[in-house]
Short mmCIF file of C-alpha atoms in Angstrom, two decimals:
data_model
loop_
_atom_site.label_atom_id
_atom_site.label_comp_id
_atom_site.label_asym_id
_atom_site.label_seq_id
_atom_site.Cartn_x
_atom_site.Cartn_y
_atom_site.Cartn_z
CA LEU Y 75 -9.28 10.07 4.22
CA GLY Y 76 -7.90 13.52 4.90
CA MET Y 77 -5.14 12.52 7.30
CA SER Y 78 -2.40 13.25 4.74
CA VAL Y 79 -3.96 16.57 3.68
CA ALA Y 80 -3.20 19.91 5.37
CA GLU Y 81 -6.00 21.62 7.28
CA GLU Y 82 -6.16 24.56 4.87
CA TYR Y 83 -7.27 22.12 2.14
CA GLY Y 84 -9.91 20.38 4.23
CA GLY Y 85 -7.76 17.67 5.79
CA THR Y 86 -6.71 16.99 9.36
CA GLY Y 87 -2.99 17.49 8.72
CA LEU Y 88 -1.98 14.65 11.00
CA THR Y 89 1.45 13.00 11.03
CA SER Y 90 2.59 9.76 9.43
CA LEU Y 91 2.63 8.26 12.91
CA ASP Y 92 -1.05 9.12 13.38
CA LEU Y 93 -1.83 7.55 10.02
CA VAL Y 94 -0.17 4.20 10.77
CA VAL Y 95 -2.06 3.91 14.07
CA ALA Y 96 -5.34 4.35 12.16
CA ILE Y 97 -4.33 1.91 9.42
CA GLU Y 98 -3.39 -0.78 11.94
CA GLU Y 99 -6.80 -0.52 13.60
CA ILE Y 100 -8.68 -0.69 10.29
CA ALA Y 101 -6.51 -3.53 8.88
CA ARG Y 102 -7.17 -5.60 12.00
CA VAL Y 103 -10.82 -5.74 10.89
CA CYS Y 104 -10.61 -5.42 7.09
CA PRO Y 105 -7.28 -5.29 5.24
CA SER Y 106 -9.12 -4.43 2.00
CA VAL Y 107 -10.50 -1.19 3.41
CA ALA Y 108 -7.06 -0.42 4.83
CA VAL Y 109 -5.30 -0.69 1.46
CA SER Y 110 -7.95 1.45 -0.25
CA LEU Y 111 -7.32 4.05 2.45
CA ILE Y 112 -3.55 3.82 1.93
CA ALA Y 113 -3.91 4.28 -1.83
CA SER Y 114 -6.04 7.38 -1.48
CA ASN Y 115 -4.04 8.90 1.37
CA SER Y 116 -0.40 7.96 0.92
CA VAL Y 117 0.12 7.78 -2.84
CA CYS Y 118 -2.50 10.26 -4.04
CA GLY Y 119 -3.44 12.86 -1.44
CA TRP Y 120 0.02 13.06 0.14
CA PRO Y 121 2.03 13.67 -3.08
CA ILE Y 122 -0.45 16.32 -4.24
CA ASN Y 123 -0.21 17.97 -0.83
CA GLU Y 124 3.61 17.88 -1.01
CA PHE Y 125 4.34 18.59 -4.68
CA GLY Y 126 1.25 20.24 -6.16
CA THR Y 127 0.87 23.89 -7.05
CA GLU Y 128 -1.33 26.00 -4.81
CA GLU Y 129 -4.02 26.07 -7.52
CA LEU Y 130 -3.96 22.27 -7.89
CA LYS Y 131 -4.16 21.72 -4.13
CA GLN Y 132 -7.07 24.12 -3.76
CA ARG Y 133 -8.89 22.43 -6.64
CA VAL Y 134 -8.60 18.73 -5.78
CA LEU Y 135 -7.54 18.17 -2.17
CA PRO Y 136 -10.77 19.22 -0.39
CA ARG Y 137 -12.76 16.56 -2.23
CA LEU Y 138 -10.14 13.89 -1.54
CA ALA Y 139 -9.97 14.85 2.13
CA SER Y 140 -13.75 14.74 2.56
CA GLY Y 141 -14.07 11.33 0.94
CA GLU Y 142 -16.16 12.76 -1.89
CA LYS Y 143 -13.38 11.44 -4.14
CA LEU Y 144 -11.07 8.47 -3.80
CA GLY Y 145 -7.58 8.64 -5.26
CA ALA Y 146 -5.25 6.14 -6.92
CA PHE Y 147 -1.62 5.90 -8.02
CA ALA Y 148 -0.96 4.55 -11.53
CA VAL Y 149 2.69 3.56 -11.95
CA THR Y 150 2.91 -0.21 -12.55
CA GLU Y 151 2.56 -1.45 -16.13
CA PRO Y 152 2.19 -4.96 -17.61
CA GLY Y 153 5.92 -4.96 -18.40
CA ALA Y 154 7.20 -2.56 -15.74
CA GLY Y 155 6.82 -3.22 -12.05
CA SER Y 156 9.95 -2.74 -9.95
CA ASP Y 157 11.81 -1.95 -13.19
CA ALA Y 158 10.60 1.61 -13.76
CA ALA Y 159 13.12 2.00 -16.59
CA SER Y 160 10.86 -0.24 -18.68
CA MET Y 161 7.92 2.18 -18.40
CA ARG Y 162 6.31 2.65 -21.84
CA SER Y 163 3.50 5.12 -21.11
CA THR Y 164 4.14 8.44 -22.82
CA ALA Y 165 3.06 12.05 -22.40
CA ILE Y 166 3.52 14.38 -25.36
CA SER Y 167 3.15 18.14 -25.09
CA ASP Y 168 0.31 19.60 -27.17
CA GLY Y 169 0.17 23.34 -26.70
CA SER Y 170 -0.57 23.92 -23.03
CA ASP Y 171 -1.89 20.35 -22.60
CA TRP Y 172 -0.41 16.85 -22.54
CA ILE Y 173 -1.54 13.76 -24.47
CA LEU Y 174 -1.08 10.53 -22.51
CA ASN Y 175 -0.93 7.02 -23.96
CA GLY Y 176 -0.22 3.73 -22.23
CA GLU Y 177 -1.58 1.06 -19.92
CA LYS Y 178 -1.22 0.78 -16.16
CA ALA Y 179 -1.78 -2.51 -14.30
CA TRP Y 180 -2.64 -3.62 -10.77
CA ILE Y 181 -3.97 -0.22 -9.77
CA THR Y 182 -5.66 -0.15 -6.35
CA ASN Y 183 -9.01 1.70 -6.44
CA ALA Y 184 -9.19 1.41 -10.25
CA GLY Y 185 -12.80 1.94 -11.28
CA VAL Y 186 -13.81 3.62 -8.02
CA ALA Y 187 -11.16 6.35 -7.84
CA GLU Y 188 -12.11 9.69 -9.31
CA LEU Y 189 -8.53 10.90 -9.49
CA TYR Y 190 -5.33 9.14 -10.65
CA ILE Y 191 -1.71 10.17 -10.32
CA VAL Y 192 -0.23 8.81 -13.55
CA LEU Y 193 3.48 8.52 -14.38
CA ALA Y 194 4.49 8.73 -18.03
CA ARG Y 195 7.59 9.45 -20.11
CA THR Y 196 7.90 13.03 -21.27
CA ASP Y 197 11.47 12.62 -22.55
CA PRO Y 198 12.43 9.12 -23.78
CA GLU Y 199 16.12 10.06 -23.89
CA ALA Y 200 16.40 11.39 -20.33
CA GLY Y 201 16.15 8.13 -18.38
CA PHE Y 202 15.35 8.75 -14.70
CA TRP Y 203 14.71 12.44 -15.40
CA GLY Y 204 12.46 11.76 -18.37
CA ILE Y 205 9.39 10.69 -16.38
CA SER Y 206 6.72 13.13 -15.17
CA ALA Y 207 3.66 12.82 -12.94
CA PHE Y 208 0.15 13.99 -13.84
CA VAL Y 209 -3.09 14.30 -11.91
CA VAL Y 210 -5.71 12.77 -14.20
CA PRO Y 211 -9.47 12.90 -13.44
CA ALA Y 212 -11.22 9.57 -13.98
CA ASP Y 213 -13.74 11.15 -16.37
CA SER Y 214 -11.03 12.42 -18.74
CA ASP Y 215 -11.60 11.64 -22.41
CA GLY Y 216 -9.38 8.73 -23.39
CA LEU Y 217 -9.16 7.16 -19.92
CA SER Y 218 -10.84 3.81 -19.39
CA VAL Y 219 -10.65 1.08 -16.76
CA GLY Y 220 -10.41 -2.64 -17.41
CA ALA Y 221 -12.34 -5.41 -15.68
CA PRO Y 222 -11.54 -5.85 -11.96
CA GLU Y 223 -8.85 -8.42 -11.18
CA GLU Y 224 -10.07 -11.68 -9.61
CA LYS Y 225 -7.57 -11.74 -6.77
CA LEU Y 226 -6.54 -14.39 -4.25
CA GLY Y 227 -7.18 -11.97 -1.38
CA LEU Y 228 -8.17 -8.38 -0.60
CA ARG Y 229 -11.34 -9.05 -2.58
CA ALA Y 230 -13.19 -6.03 -1.20
CA SER Y 231 -10.51 -3.71 -2.62
CA MET Y 232 -10.91 -2.93 -6.31
CA THR Y 233 -7.84 -3.58 -8.45
CA GLY Y 234 -7.63 -3.22 -12.21
CA SER Y 235 -5.91 -1.74 -15.23
CA VAL Y 236 -6.11 1.87 -16.41
CA ILE Y 237 -5.89 2.46 -20.17
CA LEU Y 238 -4.88 5.82 -21.63
CA GLN Y 239 -5.64 6.38 -25.31
CA ASP Y 240 -4.88 9.92 -26.48
CA CYS Y 241 -5.97 11.08 -23.03
CA ARG Y 242 -5.78 14.87 -22.88
CA VAL Y 243 -4.59 16.35 -19.58
CA GLU Y 244 -4.45 20.05 -18.81
CA GLY Y 245 -1.01 21.51 -18.28
CA ARG Y 246 -2.02 22.74 -14.82
CA ASN Y 247 -2.37 19.07 -13.79
CA LEU Y 248 1.37 18.40 -14.10
CA LEU Y 249 2.49 17.41 -10.59
CA GLY Y 250 5.80 18.94 -9.62
CA GLY Y 251 8.04 19.94 -12.50
CA GLU Y 252 8.55 18.16 -15.80
CA GLY Y 253 10.94 15.24 -15.25
CA GLN Y 254 10.27 14.96 -11.51
CA GLY Y 255 7.96 11.96 -11.74
CA GLN Y 256 10.43 9.41 -10.43
CA LEU Y 257 11.37 11.58 -7.45
CA ILE Y 258 7.69 12.03 -6.61
CA ALA Y 259 7.04 8.29 -7.01
CA MET Y 260 9.98 7.37 -4.75
CA ALA Y 261 8.81 9.75 -2.03
CA ALA Y 262 5.22 8.52 -2.29
CA LEU Y 263 6.29 4.88 -2.16
CA ASP Y 264 8.38 5.51 0.95
CA HIS Y 265 5.25 7.00 2.51
CA SER Y 266 2.99 4.14 1.43
CA ARG Y 267 5.45 1.39 2.40
CA VAL Y 268 5.04 2.49 5.99
CA GLY Y 269 1.29 2.21 5.41
CA ILE Y 270 1.65 -1.36 4.13
CA ALA Y 271 3.78 -2.14 7.17
CA ALA Y 272 0.94 -0.84 9.36
CA GLN Y 273 -1.57 -2.89 7.40
CA SER Y 274 0.62 -5.94 8.01
CA VAL Y 275 0.76 -5.18 11.72
CA GLY Y 276 -3.04 -5.01 11.85
CA ILE Y 277 -3.40 -8.36 10.08
CA HIS Y 278 -0.74 -9.89 12.35
CA ARG Y 279 -2.52 -8.61 15.43
CA ARG Y 280 -5.82 -10.17 14.38
CA ALA Y 281 -4.15 -13.48 13.46
CA LEU Y 282 -2.65 -13.61 16.97
CA GLU Y 283 -5.99 -12.83 18.59
CA LEU Y 284 -7.67 -15.61 16.62
CA ALA Y 285 -4.89 -18.07 17.47
CA ILE Y 286 -5.19 -17.33 21.19
CA GLY Y 287 -8.96 -17.60 21.15
CA HIS Y 288 -8.99 -20.90 19.27
CA ALA Y 289 -6.19 -22.38 21.38
CA GLN Y 290 -8.16 -21.63 24.55
CA ASP Y 291 -11.43 -23.04 23.16
CA ARG Y 292 -10.20 -26.12 21.30
CA VAL Y 293 -9.99 -29.19 23.56
CA GLN Y 294 -7.90 -32.23 22.63
CA PHE Y 295 -6.70 -35.09 24.82
CA GLY Y 296 -8.86 -33.74 27.63
CA ARG Y 297 -7.49 -30.20 27.82
CA PRO Y 298 -7.33 -26.97 25.80
CA ILE Y 299 -4.55 -27.04 23.21
CA ALA Y 300 -3.31 -23.77 24.74
CA GLU Y 301 -1.80 -25.93 27.47
CA PHE Y 302 0.53 -27.72 25.05
CA GLN Y 303 4.06 -26.34 24.85
CA ALA Y 304 4.20 -26.40 21.05
CA ILE Y 305 1.17 -24.11 20.84
CA ARG Y 306 2.35 -21.87 23.67
CA PHE Y 307 5.78 -21.34 22.09
CA THR Y 308 4.22 -20.53 18.71
CA ILE Y 309 1.93 -17.91 20.28
CA ALA Y 310 4.87 -16.42 22.20
CA GLU Y 311 6.86 -16.05 18.98
CA MET Y 312 3.89 -14.52 17.16
CA ALA Y 313 3.40 -11.95 19.91
CA THR Y 314 7.10 -11.05 20.03
CA ARG Y 315 7.34 -10.53 16.26
CA LEU Y 316 4.16 -8.44 16.40
CA GLU Y 317 5.66 -6.02 18.92
CA ALA Y 318 8.89 -5.81 16.93
CA ALA Y 319 6.97 -5.09 13.71
CA ARG Y 320 4.84 -2.42 15.39
CA CYS Y 321 7.86 -0.68 16.93
CA LEU Y 322 9.76 -0.67 13.64
CA THR Y 323 6.71 0.59 11.74
CA ARG Y 324 6.14 3.45 14.16
CA ALA Y 325 9.84 4.33 14.16
CA ALA Y 326 9.71 4.52 10.36
CA ALA Y 327 6.62 6.72 10.49
CA ALA Y 328 8.21 9.03 13.07
CA SER Y 329 11.31 9.38 10.86
CA ALA Y 330 9.36 10.95 7.95
CA GLY Y 331 11.43 13.71 6.38
CA SER Y 332 14.75 12.50 7.81
CA ARG Y 333 17.68 11.13 5.81
CA ASP Y 334 16.90 7.61 7.12
CA ALA Y 335 13.19 7.69 6.27
CA GLY Y 336 13.47 5.68 3.04
CA ARG Y 337 15.62 2.94 4.55
CA LEU Y 338 13.42 2.63 7.63
CA ALA Y 339 10.28 2.50 5.45
CA SER Y 340 11.77 -0.42 3.51
CA GLN Y 341 12.88 -2.15 6.71
CA ALA Y 342 9.45 -1.75 8.29
CA LYS Y 343 7.65 -2.96 5.19
CA LEU Y 344 10.00 -5.94 4.79
CA PHE Y 345 9.89 -7.07 8.42
CA ALA Y 346 6.21 -6.42 9.12
CA SER Y 347 4.95 -8.10 5.94
CA GLU Y 348 7.14 -11.18 6.38
CA ALA Y 349 6.15 -11.42 10.07
CA ALA Y 350 2.43 -11.08 9.23
CA ASN Y 351 2.65 -13.84 6.63
CA LYS Y 352 4.28 -16.11 9.21
CA ALA Y 353 1.66 -15.16 11.80
CA CYS Y 354 -1.22 -16.07 9.50
CA TRP Y 355 0.49 -19.35 8.61
CA ASP Y 356 0.95 -20.17 12.30
CA SER Y 357 -2.56 -19.08 13.26
CA LEU Y 358 -4.12 -21.23 10.56
CA GLN Y 359 -1.97 -24.16 11.69
CA ILE Y 360 -3.23 -23.72 15.26
CA HIS Y 361 -6.79 -23.75 13.90
CA GLY Y 362 -6.07 -27.14 12.31
CA GLY Y 363 -8.61 -28.35 9.76
CA ASN Y 364 -11.02 -25.58 10.76
CA GLY Y 365 -8.54 -23.01 9.49
CA PHE Y 366 -8.90 -24.44 5.99
CA SER Y 367 -12.61 -23.58 6.00
CA GLU Y 368 -13.95 -20.27 4.74
CA GLU Y 369 -16.27 -20.29 7.75
CA TYR Y 370 -13.30 -19.21 9.85
CA GLU Y 371 -11.87 -15.68 9.69
CA ILE Y 372 -8.28 -16.90 9.57
CA ALA Y 373 -8.88 -18.28 6.05
CA ARG Y 374 -9.60 -14.77 4.76
CA LEU Y 375 -6.61 -13.28 6.58
CA TYR Y 376 -4.39 -16.02 5.14
CA ARG Y 377 -5.45 -14.94 1.63
CA ASP Y 378 -5.34 -11.22 2.35
CA VAL Y 379 -1.86 -11.16 3.88
CA ARG Y 380 -0.05 -12.86 1.00
CA VAL Y 381 0.26 -9.78 -1.18
CA THR Y 382 1.87 -7.65 1.52
CA THR Y 383 5.31 -9.05 0.61
CA ILE Y 384 4.68 -8.18 -3.06
CA TYR Y 385 3.00 -4.82 -3.60
CA GLU Y 386 4.68 -1.46 -3.01
CA GLY Y 387 7.92 -3.29 -3.77
CA THR Y 388 8.60 -6.99 -3.16
CA SER Y 389 10.59 -8.23 -0.18
CA GLU Y 390 13.48 -8.81 -2.57
CA MET Y 391 13.35 -5.18 -3.73
CA GLN Y 392 13.19 -3.95 -0.13
CA ARG Y 393 16.36 -5.88 0.71
CA GLN Y 394 18.05 -4.35 -2.33
CA LEU Y 395 16.95 -0.82 -1.32
CA ILE Y 396 18.05 -1.29 2.29
CA ALA Y 397 21.48 -2.55 1.28
CA SER Y 398 21.92 0.21 -1.32
CA ARG Y 399 21.14 2.94 1.19
CA LEU Y 400 23.46 1.45 3.81
CA LEU Y 401 26.34 0.97 1.38
CA GLN Y 402 26.14 4.36 -0.36
#
């Protein structure tokens, strides 16, 4: 939990490449734990470490790094997902403090996080430059959390809404400068997209392992189904896409800070999530009727993997971002 935090604030100060290796290993066993880790590390701890004042970092990062606190990132709203221009949450200056109002939706770690990075409009007329980021403690007056979402998958990861009603935030909790919220969000999302790519790789890896194991154990027509060409070719394709996804994900992680980092993060997230969805589909198909039973692990992975092409920017948005960066 401290991998994205510098050593002087209690973290391990490891690289993005180190982080994706860890996420892959955890996601192979439990994608829900992996996404909770990503939310606390990549879109909470990392932006504070990168954009926070020295006082803010000293005050909040040690508890995030130790796991005493979990973090969350509150950007999405009921009417504003990929379309950040539709954001309606507001922050109004009140002396040295800010008063926040609005509702955030689909927030990972909602209800268990003790710290939220919240984006809100500080200047309605300034467009892109009118949004600011705030570090908001969960026990702040005026902050409440809605009921947990009943999700298709990732059921062990808490997801819910965060409601801000005249929520007072100290001025020292402004992250970066006023109007820098969108820049901070874009940087954090590039970081977390690589994390989602690593989560997808971990899921893909486990789906392949399960497919191989079942194909070797399941006997039909007097021999294991692993001996049939249709099954063998499917497994070969799954394994090839897995290696491609892992290489692209690690290349994106290694590029952190470069001019190509954003594009590679989108490419990794796009390819790895689409490949993992296909792998879980194929693995369940190899399991046959057994794969449709909750007694088999592949049923959970099939549910868990579906959202990877949606959150942190849909596959459609990733294609748009990739093309925009190439054609600039």
